[in-house]
Amino acid sequence: MTAAVAGRRVVHGTSATTVSAQDRLPVDRRTPRGPVAWTAMSAPSASNDGAGSPELFDKVVNLTKRRGFVYPSAEIYGGFRSTYDYGPVGVLLLRNVKEAWWRSMVQLRDDVVGLDASILSPPRVWEASGHLANFTDPLVDCTNCNARWRLDKLDDPDQCPNCGKRGTFTEPRQFNLMFKTHAGPVEEAAAVAYLRPETAQGMFINFKNVIDTTRVRPPFGIAQIGKSFRNEITPGNFVFRTREFEQMEMEYFVHPDEAERWYEYWCNERFQWYLDHGMPADKLRMRPHDPDELSHYSSGTADVEFLFPWGWDELEGVANRGDYDLTQHAKHSGERLEWYDQATGERWVPHVIEPAAGATRTAMAFLMAAYDEEEVRGEKRTVLRFHHRIAPYKVAVLPLSKKPELTGPARELAARLRPHFMCDYDETQSIGRRYRRQDELGTPYCVTFDFDSLEDRAVTVRERDSMEQERVPIDEVVDHLRELMA
Ligand code: GAP
């Protein structure tokens, strides 16, 4: 969660086959759960002690390029300023991250509804939210080498990391991170529009629409996944900080007296979500913000942090935003944004608990967490040990040879699997190399069609992590894989 301190941004913006804790939760979740499990796992400070392995970063970035996860954007024109395109495998990974979030946050719950709000919005929205005035980072220029830096992210605020000179920075000036454009053909003040820097405001400005048109009543949430844009001064660390990225945010509207309990509930839920999807517990921590980091309207914020190769860094922020947003939009729009309880005749402005995650950043963390190397029969095996929900392909069909008597039925089998699972098919190179390729894609199961398959109508199913193989009748493969990935 971007913090609110002087000189920094002020607006807040596994195992493969286990059943997730989300799936086991009761349908009626209106009562916050008891003790908060994550507090026991939390590290006390924001320090980057015990940083992850720096070599891991290069290895993962190389693999993502080599295997079609992520490409630099506009690469044939020399690339474009820290923007990235998700390739044929990366788009599957990213979709799976978003789908896993949506499943937990919307599909499995009876108290959260979805929304897909517009990316372009008028200045009044951002005036009300405070972004126009406050969504800024402190920018400094080095007068020696002309490099630009975000002051609050420098290890030494007096030394340029590019040329090493000291005392060469200009006075910091506040730089607004919102992308400005014009709606319509004329570039005049009346046509100014902004690309949203967070999805959250879409939920607040649709609060009245949602309560008027659905059956929700507090406590309830509105969830959204979508692109956000920030003109970051120093994008970097691959897709960790980019100017165009995807967020997964949920605004949970509660009675003011219950806000604290729901805040703890959502800290707990969100921390557990990462564990349930294969993040190792020793690479994950919850870091409550220090009081001087809190924004003026927040009575509590905690970040879910992952141990990236450069150290602990934010994946998601959970904030208790109070009634700030609804009150601001009510004031600026003139609409009543409150809850009317017909039974008691009471009116009150809900408080908001916000779990705000980055989809692209989380996909990168899943890649880092999944990457593994081991020695198998004297050779290095690289494997992405993704949870099956996150894995781009769930299964790959591999005929043992390129002979048509095998490729024909193997293609038929792949066609039978496709309605049920995202399925790859590969008939090139030796079977060993093809297994290694699927290991690098993180595919949990490979199904090999060999010459015996023509006789016994069975195939070999190979599990990615153990590399164990078992023979399964062709007619049972779909059910078998379904059970393994339940
Ligand atoms: N509505 C609250 C909000 O936007 P935030 O901490 O600024 O809070 C939420 O953003 C999440 O969005 C972050 O935890 C991070 O995962 C992701 N995020 C923010 N800026 C990003 C960027 N420039 N590139 C990639 N992800 C970003």
Short mmCIF file of C-alpha atoms and ligand atoms in Angstrom, two decimals:
data_model
loop_
_atom_site.label_atom_id
_atom_site.label_comp_id
_atom_site.label_asym_id
_atom_site.label_seq_id
_atom_site.Cartn_x
_atom_site.Cartn_y
_atom_site.Cartn_z
CA MET A 1 0.00 0.00 0.00
CA THR A 2 1.46 3.32 -0.96
CA ALA A 3 2.00 5.20 2.23
CA ALA A 4 1.10 8.68 3.30
CA VAL A 5 4.08 10.45 4.75
CA ALA A 6 5.64 13.80 4.13
CA GLY A 7 7.27 13.79 0.72
CA ARG A 8 5.61 10.57 -0.39
CA ARG A 9 2.33 9.71 -2.04
CA VAL A 10 -0.61 10.72 0.02
CA VAL A 11 -3.47 8.95 -1.70
CA HIS A 12 -3.83 5.26 -1.24
CA GLY A 13 -4.57 4.70 -3.69
CA THR A 14 2.06 -25.58 -1.94
CA SER A 15 1.33 -28.29 -2.97
CA ALA A 16 -0.23 -28.90 -6.35
CA THR A 17 -3.43 -30.64 -5.36
CA THR A 18 -4.58 -29.30 -1.99
CA VAL A 19 -8.07 -27.89 -1.51
CA SER A 20 -7.74 -24.21 -0.67
CA ALA A 21 -8.87 -22.78 2.64
CA GLN A 22 -11.21 -20.52 0.65
CA ASP A 23 -13.02 -23.57 -0.68
CA ARG A 24 -13.49 -24.89 2.82
CA LEU A 25 -15.00 -21.68 4.18
CA PRO A 26 -18.69 -21.59 5.03
CA VAL A 27 -20.92 -19.80 2.58
CA ASP A 28 -22.18 -17.28 5.13
CA ARG A 29 -19.11 -15.24 5.92
CA ARG A 30 -20.81 -12.29 7.55
CA THR A 31 -19.10 -12.88 10.89
CA PRO A 32 -15.42 -11.99 10.96
CA ARG A 33 -13.22 -14.90 11.94
CA GLY A 34 -11.43 -15.13 15.26
CA PRO A 35 -7.74 -14.59 15.97
CA VAL A 36 -5.65 -13.18 13.15
CA ALA A 37 -3.26 -15.87 12.01
CA TRP A 38 -0.89 -13.64 10.10
CA THR A 39 0.18 -11.62 13.13
CA ALA A 40 2.25 -14.57 14.28
CA MET A 41 4.06 -14.62 10.93
CA SER A 42 4.59 -10.89 10.65
CA ALA A 43 7.99 -9.39 10.65
CA PRO A 44 8.19 -6.32 12.85
CA SER A 45 9.86 -3.83 10.51
CA ALA A 46 10.15 -2.79 6.90
CA SER A 47 13.85 -3.59 6.66
CA ASN A 48 15.08 -5.72 3.80
CA ASP A 49 17.06 -8.06 5.99
CA GLY A 50 17.43 -11.57 4.63
CA ALA A 51 17.03 -10.48 1.02
CA GLY A 52 16.19 -13.11 -1.59
CA SER A 53 18.71 -14.41 -4.09
CA PRO A 54 19.74 -11.69 -6.61
CA GLU A 55 20.75 -14.29 -9.28
CA LEU A 56 17.19 -15.57 -9.21
CA PHE A 57 16.02 -12.32 -10.77
CA ASP A 58 18.13 -12.75 -13.94
CA LYS A 59 17.27 -16.42 -14.23
CA VAL A 60 13.54 -15.79 -14.05
CA VAL A 61 13.65 -12.82 -16.43
CA ASN A 62 15.63 -14.89 -18.97
CA LEU A 63 13.23 -17.80 -18.68
CA THR A 64 10.19 -15.58 -19.14
CA LYS A 65 11.61 -14.24 -22.40
CA ARG A 66 12.81 -17.62 -23.65
CA ARG A 67 9.52 -19.39 -22.98
CA GLY A 68 7.07 -16.70 -24.11
CA PHE A 69 5.89 -15.34 -20.76
CA VAL A 70 6.89 -11.68 -21.09
CA TYR A 71 8.44 -9.61 -23.90
CA PRO A 72 9.67 -6.02 -23.76
CA SER A 73 6.99 -3.94 -25.43
CA ALA A 74 7.68 -2.61 -28.97
CA GLU A 75 10.91 -4.61 -28.94
CA ILE A 76 11.47 -4.42 -32.70
CA TYR A 77 11.59 -0.63 -32.26
CA GLY A 78 14.05 -0.83 -29.39
CA GLY A 79 11.49 -1.23 -26.59
CA PHE A 80 9.41 1.43 -24.86
CA ARG A 81 10.17 2.76 -21.40
CA SER A 82 9.62 -0.19 -19.08
CA THR A 83 6.45 -1.44 -20.74
CA TYR A 84 5.94 -5.16 -21.27
CA ASP A 85 3.76 -7.47 -23.33
CA TYR A 86 2.52 -10.79 -21.99
CA GLY A 87 3.24 -13.56 -24.50
CA PRO A 88 1.29 -16.76 -25.21
CA VAL A 89 2.30 -18.34 -21.88
CA GLY A 90 2.37 -15.14 -19.80
CA VAL A 91 -1.17 -14.23 -20.77
CA LEU A 92 -2.31 -17.58 -19.37
CA LEU A 93 -0.38 -17.03 -16.15
CA LEU A 94 -1.82 -13.55 -15.69
CA ARG A 95 -5.36 -14.71 -16.44
CA ASN A 96 -4.97 -17.51 -13.90
CA VAL A 97 -3.81 -15.08 -11.19
CA LYS A 98 -6.80 -12.86 -11.87
CA GLU A 99 -9.17 -15.83 -12.10
CA ALA A 100 -7.89 -17.25 -8.78
CA TRP A 101 -8.45 -13.86 -7.13
CA TRP A 102 -11.93 -13.45 -8.63
CA ARG A 103 -12.87 -16.98 -7.61
CA SER A 104 -11.89 -16.35 -3.98
CA MET A 105 -13.13 -12.78 -3.74
CA VAL A 106 -16.38 -12.96 -5.75
CA GLN A 107 -17.41 -16.43 -6.91
CA LEU A 108 -17.06 -18.25 -3.58
CA ARG A 109 -18.67 -15.49 -1.53
CA ASP A 110 -22.25 -14.31 -1.06
CA ASP A 111 -21.28 -10.82 0.08
CA VAL A 112 -19.15 -9.46 -2.80
CA VAL A 113 -20.29 -8.34 -6.25
CA GLY A 114 -18.17 -7.43 -9.27
CA LEU A 115 -17.73 -4.30 -11.34
CA ASP A 116 -15.89 -3.22 -14.47
CA ALA A 117 -15.64 0.57 -14.46
CA SER A 118 -14.17 2.80 -17.15
CA ILE A 119 -10.49 3.65 -17.32
CA LEU A 120 -11.07 7.23 -18.49
CA SER A 121 -12.67 9.60 -16.03
CA PRO A 122 -13.23 13.32 -15.60
CA PRO A 123 -11.13 15.55 -13.32
CA ARG A 124 -13.97 15.89 -10.77
CA VAL A 125 -13.52 12.26 -9.72
CA TRP A 126 -9.85 12.86 -9.00
CA GLU A 127 -10.46 16.19 -7.32
CA ALA A 128 -12.82 14.48 -4.91
CA SER A 129 -10.54 11.52 -4.27
CA GLY A 130 -7.59 13.81 -3.59
CA HIS A 131 -5.45 12.44 -6.42
CA LEU A 132 -5.21 15.71 -8.32
CA ALA A 133 -3.77 17.49 -5.32
CA ASN A 134 -1.87 14.71 -3.64
CA PHE A 135 -1.01 11.76 -5.85
CA THR A 136 2.56 12.87 -6.16
CA ASP A 137 6.09 11.61 -5.73
CA PRO A 138 9.07 13.83 -4.91
CA LEU A 139 11.21 14.17 -8.04
CA VAL A 140 14.88 15.25 -8.07
CA ASP A 141 17.25 15.80 -11.03
CA CYS A 142 20.98 15.26 -10.85
CA THR A 143 22.59 18.45 -12.20
CA ASN A 144 25.75 16.48 -13.08
CA CYS A 145 24.35 13.64 -15.24
CA ASN A 146 20.69 14.72 -15.70
CA ALA A 147 19.35 11.44 -14.26
CA ARG A 148 15.93 11.69 -12.55
CA TRP A 149 15.05 9.99 -9.28
CA ARG A 150 12.22 9.50 -6.86
CA LEU A 151 13.75 10.96 -3.72
CA ASP A 152 11.95 8.73 -1.22
CA LYS A 153 13.27 5.59 -2.96
CA LEU A 154 16.96 6.55 -2.83
CA ASP A 155 19.20 4.74 -0.34
CA ASP A 156 21.19 7.94 0.13
CA PRO A 157 19.11 11.09 -0.56
CA ASP A 158 22.29 13.07 -1.27
CA GLN A 159 24.08 10.80 -3.76
CA CYS A 160 23.17 10.16 -7.39
CA PRO A 161 23.07 6.36 -8.01
CA ASN A 162 23.97 6.97 -11.68
CA CYS A 163 27.13 9.14 -11.52
CA GLY A 164 27.91 8.74 -7.82
CA LYS A 165 28.28 12.52 -7.26
CA ARG A 166 27.06 14.01 -3.99
CA GLY A 167 25.18 17.26 -3.49
CA THR A 168 24.12 17.49 -7.15
CA PHE A 169 20.37 17.10 -6.72
CA THR A 170 17.88 19.89 -7.45
CA GLU A 171 15.29 20.79 -4.81
CA PRO A 172 12.58 18.07 -4.82
CA ARG A 173 9.38 18.97 -6.65
CA GLN A 174 6.10 17.12 -6.37
CA PHE A 175 5.32 15.25 -9.57
CA ASN A 176 1.71 14.12 -10.17
CA LEU A 177 1.64 10.53 -11.38
CA MET A 178 -1.64 10.63 -13.25
CA PHE A 179 -1.67 10.34 -17.05
CA LYS A 180 -3.63 13.21 -18.53
CA THR A 181 -5.36 13.10 -21.92
CA HIS A 182 -8.27 14.70 -23.78
CA ALA A 183 -11.63 13.11 -24.53
CA GLY A 184 -12.72 14.23 -28.00
CA PRO A 185 -10.96 15.91 -30.90
CA VAL A 186 -10.22 19.27 -29.27
CA GLU A 187 -7.40 19.54 -26.76
CA GLU A 188 -9.07 22.10 -24.50
CA ALA A 189 -9.43 22.34 -20.74
CA ALA A 190 -13.06 21.22 -20.84
CA ALA A 191 -12.01 17.95 -22.51
CA VAL A 192 -9.35 16.95 -19.97
CA ALA A 193 -9.63 13.35 -18.77
CA TYR A 194 -7.38 11.10 -16.72
CA LEU A 195 -6.43 7.46 -17.02
CA ARG A 196 -7.28 5.97 -13.64
CA PRO A 197 -4.28 5.46 -11.34
CA GLU A 198 -6.26 2.90 -9.29
CA THR A 199 -9.43 0.91 -9.87
CA ALA A 200 -10.77 1.76 -6.40
CA GLN A 201 -12.52 5.01 -7.27
CA GLY A 202 -14.75 3.16 -9.76
CA MET A 203 -16.21 1.26 -6.81
CA PHE A 204 -16.83 4.37 -4.70
CA ILE A 205 -18.52 6.35 -7.45
CA ASN A 206 -20.76 3.36 -8.24
CA PHE A 207 -21.67 2.71 -4.59
CA LYS A 208 -25.15 4.22 -5.02
CA ASN A 209 -25.75 2.37 -8.31
CA VAL A 210 -24.85 -0.93 -6.71
CA ILE A 211 -26.99 -0.54 -3.57
CA ASP A 212 -29.93 0.73 -5.66
CA THR A 213 -29.82 -2.08 -8.22
CA THR A 214 -28.80 -5.20 -6.29
CA ARG A 215 -29.72 -6.95 -3.04
CA VAL A 216 -26.46 -6.19 -1.21
CA ARG A 217 -26.51 -4.81 2.32
CA PRO A 218 -23.56 -4.07 4.57
CA PRO A 219 -21.24 -5.71 5.19
CA PHE A 220 -20.67 -6.17 1.46
CA GLY A 221 -17.94 -5.64 -1.09
CA ILE A 222 -17.49 -4.47 -4.67
CA ALA A 223 -14.57 -6.06 -6.50
CA GLN A 224 -12.83 -5.09 -9.69
CA ILE A 225 -9.88 -6.22 -11.78
CA GLY A 226 -8.43 -3.91 -14.39
CA LYS A 227 -5.68 -1.77 -15.78
CA SER A 228 -4.35 1.23 -13.93
CA PHE A 229 -1.80 3.78 -15.08
CA ARG A 230 0.82 5.72 -13.14
CA ASN A 231 3.53 7.84 -14.64
CA GLU A 232 6.13 6.33 -12.32
CA ILE A 233 9.36 8.31 -12.09
CA THR A 234 11.46 5.19 -11.70
CA PRO A 235 9.70 2.11 -13.07
CA GLY A 236 11.82 -0.98 -12.80
CA ASN A 237 12.59 -4.44 -11.50
CA PHE A 238 10.97 -5.99 -14.55
CA VAL A 239 7.16 -5.97 -14.18
CA PHE A 240 7.30 -5.07 -10.48
CA ARG A 241 6.83 -1.34 -11.07
CA THR A 242 5.50 -0.31 -14.48
CA ARG A 243 3.51 2.63 -15.79
CA GLU A 244 0.69 0.42 -17.05
CA PHE A 245 -0.30 -2.47 -14.76
CA GLU A 246 -3.28 -4.44 -13.55
CA GLN A 247 -4.87 -4.24 -10.14
CA MET A 248 -7.26 -6.49 -8.23
CA GLU A 249 -9.09 -4.39 -5.67
CA MET A 250 -12.09 -4.84 -3.43
CA GLU A 251 -13.88 -2.19 -1.36
CA TYR A 252 -15.72 -3.74 1.59
CA PHE A 253 -18.42 -1.50 3.12
CA VAL A 254 -19.11 -2.07 6.82
CA HIS A 255 -20.79 -0.47 9.81
CA PRO A 256 -18.32 1.98 11.44
CA ASP A 257 -18.40 0.02 14.72
CA GLU A 258 -17.26 -3.14 12.89
CA ALA A 259 -14.47 -1.67 10.79
CA GLU A 260 -11.60 -2.79 13.02
CA ARG A 261 -12.77 -6.41 13.15
CA TRP A 262 -13.25 -6.56 9.36
CA TYR A 263 -9.84 -5.02 8.82
CA GLU A 264 -8.27 -7.89 10.77
CA TYR A 265 -10.46 -10.38 8.94
CA TRP A 266 -9.29 -9.14 5.52
CA CYS A 267 -5.62 -9.05 6.55
CA ASN A 268 -6.01 -12.67 7.51
CA GLU A 269 -7.92 -13.68 4.38
CA ARG A 270 -5.56 -12.01 1.98
CA PHE A 271 -2.44 -13.41 3.59
CA GLN A 272 -3.97 -16.89 3.47
CA TRP A 273 -4.85 -16.49 -0.23
CA TYR A 274 -1.17 -16.36 -1.20
CA LEU A 275 -0.38 -19.41 0.93
CA ASP A 276 -3.32 -21.30 -0.57
CA HIS A 277 -1.94 -20.65 -4.05
CA GLY A 278 1.50 -21.99 -3.39
CA MET A 279 3.51 -19.09 -1.98
CA PRO A 280 6.00 -20.47 0.54
CA ALA A 281 5.34 -19.16 4.06
CA ASP A 282 8.99 -18.16 4.53
CA LYS A 283 8.79 -15.80 1.54
CA LEU A 284 5.67 -14.02 2.73
CA ARG A 285 5.02 -11.62 5.57
CA MET A 286 2.46 -9.12 6.71
CA ARG A 287 3.92 -5.73 7.60
CA PRO A 288 1.64 -3.40 9.53
CA HIS A 289 2.42 0.23 8.71
CA ASP A 290 4.05 2.33 11.38
CA PRO A 291 1.80 5.14 12.69
CA ASP A 292 3.84 7.77 10.80
CA GLU A 293 3.23 5.91 7.50
CA LEU A 294 -0.55 6.02 7.80
CA SER A 295 -2.61 8.37 5.69
CA HIS A 296 -4.77 10.87 7.57
CA TYR A 297 -7.96 8.88 6.93
CA SER A 298 -6.51 5.43 7.60
CA SER A 299 -6.64 3.90 11.04
CA GLY A 300 -4.78 0.82 9.90
CA THR A 301 -2.83 -0.39 6.89
CA ALA A 302 -0.79 -3.54 6.44
CA ASP A 303 1.12 -4.74 3.40
CA VAL A 304 1.42 -8.34 2.28
CA GLU A 305 5.09 -8.50 1.35
CA PHE A 306 7.01 -11.05 -0.68
CA LEU A 307 10.73 -11.74 -0.44
CA PHE A 308 11.76 -10.60 -3.93
CA PRO A 309 15.36 -11.06 -5.09
CA TRP A 310 16.10 -7.49 -3.93
CA GLY A 311 14.41 -7.93 -0.55
CA TRP A 312 10.97 -7.64 1.03
CA ASP A 313 8.56 -5.63 -1.08
CA GLU A 314 4.84 -4.98 -1.37
CA LEU A 315 2.41 -7.30 -3.13
CA GLU A 316 -0.81 -5.97 -1.69
CA GLY A 317 -2.04 -3.42 0.82
CA VAL A 318 -5.00 -3.89 3.14
CA ALA A 319 -6.31 -0.57 4.45
CA ASN A 320 -8.98 0.61 6.80
CA ARG A 321 -10.02 3.72 4.85
CA GLY A 322 -12.79 4.84 7.18
CA ASP A 323 -15.57 6.92 5.56
CA TYR A 324 -13.12 9.16 3.69
CA ASP A 325 -13.97 8.13 0.12
CA LEU A 326 -17.76 8.05 0.35
CA THR A 327 -17.77 11.33 2.26
CA GLN A 328 -15.53 13.03 -0.29
CA HIS A 329 -17.57 11.86 -3.27
CA ALA A 330 -20.82 12.78 -1.52
CA LYS A 331 -19.48 16.29 -0.91
CA HIS A 332 -18.21 16.77 -4.47
CA SER A 333 -21.11 15.14 -6.33
CA GLY A 334 -24.00 16.25 -4.14
CA GLU A 335 -25.32 12.67 -3.96
CA ARG A 336 -26.15 10.95 -0.68
CA LEU A 337 -23.65 8.11 -0.38
CA GLU A 338 -24.82 6.38 2.77
CA TRP A 339 -26.70 3.35 4.00
CA TYR A 340 -30.30 3.63 5.14
CA ASP A 341 -31.36 0.87 7.48
CA GLN A 342 -35.10 0.48 6.95
CA ALA A 343 -35.57 -1.63 10.08
CA THR A 344 -34.07 0.92 12.48
CA GLY A 345 -34.51 4.10 10.46
CA GLU A 346 -30.80 4.83 10.91
CA ARG A 347 -28.59 6.42 8.28
CA TRP A 348 -24.84 5.98 8.34
CA VAL A 349 -21.85 6.29 6.04
CA PRO A 350 -20.16 2.90 5.72
CA HIS A 351 -16.48 2.56 6.49
CA VAL A 352 -14.35 0.83 3.90
CA ILE A 353 -11.83 -1.96 4.22
CA GLU A 354 -9.76 -2.24 1.06
CA PRO A 355 -7.56 -5.17 0.02
CA ALA A 356 -5.66 -3.79 -3.02
CA ALA A 357 -3.35 -6.12 -4.94
CA GLY A 358 -1.39 -5.86 -8.17
CA ALA A 359 -2.13 -8.65 -10.68
CA THR A 360 1.02 -8.17 -12.74
CA ARG A 361 3.19 -7.84 -9.63
CA THR A 362 1.60 -10.94 -8.11
CA ALA A 363 2.21 -12.90 -11.32
CA MET A 364 5.86 -11.94 -11.06
CA ALA A 365 5.99 -13.06 -7.42
CA PHE A 366 4.42 -16.41 -8.37
CA LEU A 367 7.14 -16.83 -11.01
CA MET A 368 9.90 -16.03 -8.51
CA ALA A 369 8.40 -18.33 -5.88
CA ALA A 370 7.90 -21.20 -8.33
CA TYR A 371 11.37 -21.16 -9.88
CA ASP A 372 13.51 -24.12 -8.87
CA GLU A 373 16.59 -25.94 -10.13
CA GLU A 374 17.65 -29.47 -9.25
CA GLU A 375 20.00 -32.12 -10.54
CA VAL A 376 18.41 -35.10 -12.24
CA ARG A 377 20.64 -37.92 -13.47
CA GLY A 378 23.64 -35.57 -13.64
CA GLU A 379 21.77 -32.82 -15.50
CA LYS A 380 20.25 -29.57 -14.31
CA ARG A 381 16.47 -29.49 -14.39
CA THR A 382 14.73 -26.11 -14.22
CA VAL A 383 11.16 -26.32 -13.06
CA LEU A 384 8.42 -23.83 -12.21
CA ARG A 385 6.54 -25.43 -9.32
CA PHE A 386 3.30 -23.48 -9.75
CA HIS A 387 0.13 -24.36 -7.91
CA HIS A 388 -2.14 -25.95 -10.53
CA ARG A 389 -4.56 -23.00 -10.47
CA ILE A 390 -1.72 -20.63 -11.35
CA ALA A 391 0.09 -22.85 -13.90
CA PRO A 392 -0.37 -21.54 -17.49
CA TYR A 393 -1.00 -24.99 -18.97
CA LYS A 394 -2.54 -27.69 -16.82
CA VAL A 395 -1.58 -30.56 -19.09
CA ALA A 396 0.56 -31.25 -22.17
CA VAL A 397 -0.02 -34.10 -24.60
CA LEU A 398 3.18 -35.56 -26.04
CA PRO A 399 3.22 -38.36 -28.62
CA LEU A 400 6.34 -40.47 -28.13
CA SER A 401 7.29 -40.16 -31.79
CA LYS A 402 6.33 -38.04 -34.77
CA LYS A 403 4.94 -41.06 -36.60
CA PRO A 404 1.38 -40.42 -37.81
CA GLU A 405 0.05 -43.55 -36.05
CA LEU A 406 0.92 -41.80 -32.77
CA THR A 407 0.39 -38.13 -33.61
CA GLY A 408 -3.14 -38.75 -34.95
CA PRO A 409 -4.56 -40.28 -31.75
CA ALA A 410 -2.44 -37.96 -29.56
CA ARG A 411 -4.00 -34.94 -31.27
CA GLU A 412 -7.43 -36.51 -30.73
CA LEU A 413 -6.65 -36.94 -27.05
CA ALA A 414 -5.53 -33.30 -26.79
CA ALA A 415 -8.83 -32.28 -28.39
CA ARG A 416 -10.69 -34.34 -25.76
CA LEU A 417 -8.79 -32.64 -22.93
CA ARG A 418 -9.11 -29.05 -24.18
CA PRO A 419 -12.72 -28.42 -23.08
CA HIS A 420 -11.63 -29.26 -19.52
CA PHE A 421 -8.07 -27.95 -19.19
CA MET A 422 -5.73 -25.49 -20.85
CA CYS A 423 -3.74 -28.01 -22.85
CA ASP A 424 -0.46 -27.79 -24.79
CA TYR A 425 0.51 -30.22 -27.54
CA ASP A 426 4.11 -30.86 -28.59
CA GLU A 427 5.56 -33.44 -31.00
CA THR A 428 8.98 -31.90 -31.69
CA GLN A 429 12.35 -33.03 -30.23
CA SER A 430 13.06 -35.97 -27.92
CA ILE A 431 10.59 -36.84 -25.17
CA GLY A 432 13.18 -35.89 -22.53
CA ARG A 433 13.57 -32.39 -23.97
CA ARG A 434 9.84 -31.99 -24.23
CA TYR A 435 9.43 -32.91 -20.54
CA ARG A 436 12.07 -30.30 -19.67
CA ARG A 437 10.26 -27.69 -21.72
CA GLN A 438 6.98 -28.40 -19.91
CA ASP A 439 8.87 -28.27 -16.57
CA GLU A 440 10.04 -24.77 -17.51
CA LEU A 441 6.47 -23.77 -18.34
CA GLY A 442 5.32 -25.18 -15.01
CA THR A 443 2.84 -27.65 -16.56
CA PRO A 444 1.68 -29.93 -13.70
CA TYR A 445 0.98 -33.01 -15.87
CA CYS A 446 2.30 -34.46 -19.13
CA VAL A 447 0.37 -37.19 -20.91
CA THR A 448 2.48 -39.36 -23.21
CA PHE A 449 0.93 -41.38 -25.99
CA ASP A 450 3.30 -44.24 -26.96
CA PHE A 451 3.22 -47.37 -29.14
CA ASP A 452 1.70 -49.43 -26.29
CA SER A 453 -1.17 -46.93 -26.17
CA LEU A 454 -2.32 -48.30 -29.53
CA GLU A 455 -2.72 -51.72 -27.91
CA ASP A 456 -3.73 -51.08 -24.29
CA ARG A 457 -5.69 -47.81 -24.87
CA ALA A 458 -3.78 -46.26 -21.94
CA VAL A 459 -1.32 -43.36 -21.62
CA THR A 460 1.47 -42.38 -19.23
CA VAL A 461 0.68 -39.47 -16.91
CA ARG A 462 3.81 -37.79 -15.53
CA GLU A 463 3.66 -35.50 -12.53
CA ARG A 464 5.91 -32.42 -12.79
CA ASP A 465 7.37 -32.16 -9.26
CA SER A 466 8.01 -35.81 -8.42
CA MET A 467 8.43 -36.86 -12.09
CA GLU A 468 6.54 -40.00 -11.12
CA GLN A 469 4.65 -41.74 -13.91
CA GLU A 470 1.52 -43.85 -13.93
CA ARG A 471 -0.46 -45.62 -16.59
CA VAL A 472 -4.05 -44.41 -16.98
CA PRO A 473 -6.74 -45.69 -19.40
CA ILE A 474 -7.44 -43.07 -22.07
CA ASP A 475 -11.14 -43.02 -21.23
CA GLU A 476 -10.33 -42.12 -17.63
CA VAL A 477 -7.73 -39.40 -18.24
CA VAL A 478 -10.11 -36.45 -17.93
CA ASP A 479 -11.57 -37.64 -14.61
CA HIS A 480 -8.14 -38.63 -13.34
CA LEU A 481 -6.64 -35.19 -14.04
CA ARG A 482 -9.73 -33.49 -12.63
CA GLU A 483 -9.26 -35.37 -9.37
CA LEU A 484 -5.58 -34.50 -9.23
CA MET A 485 -6.33 -30.81 -9.76
CA ALA A 486 -9.51 -30.54 -7.68
N1 GAP B 1 -6.46 1.69 -4.08
C1 GAP B 1 -5.27 1.52 -3.32
C2 GAP B 1 -4.06 1.40 -4.14
O1 GAP B 1 -4.07 1.59 -5.34
P1 GAP B 1 -1.51 0.95 -3.97
O2 GAP B 1 -0.70 0.39 -2.84
O3 GAP B 1 -1.05 2.23 -4.55
O4 GAP B 1 -2.98 1.05 -3.40
C3 GAP B 1 -2.16 -1.44 -4.83
O5 GAP B 1 -1.64 -0.14 -5.12
C4 GAP B 1 -1.29 -2.48 -5.49
O6 GAP B 1 -1.16 -2.20 -6.89
C5 GAP B 1 0.15 -2.52 -4.97
O7 GAP B 1 0.25 -3.29 -3.79
C6 GAP B 1 0.87 -3.18 -6.14
O8 GAP B 1 0.76 -4.59 -6.08
C7 GAP B 1 0.11 -2.66 -7.34
N2 GAP B 1 0.84 -1.54 -7.96
C8 GAP B 1 0.85 -0.25 -7.58
N3 GAP B 1 1.64 0.49 -8.40
C9 GAP B 1 2.15 -0.36 -9.31
C10 GAP B 1 3.04 -0.22 -10.43
N4 GAP B 1 3.52 0.96 -10.78
N5 GAP B 1 3.37 -1.33 -11.15
C11 GAP B 1 2.85 -2.55 -10.82
N6 GAP B 1 2.01 -2.73 -9.78
C12 GAP B 1 1.65 -1.67 -9.03
#
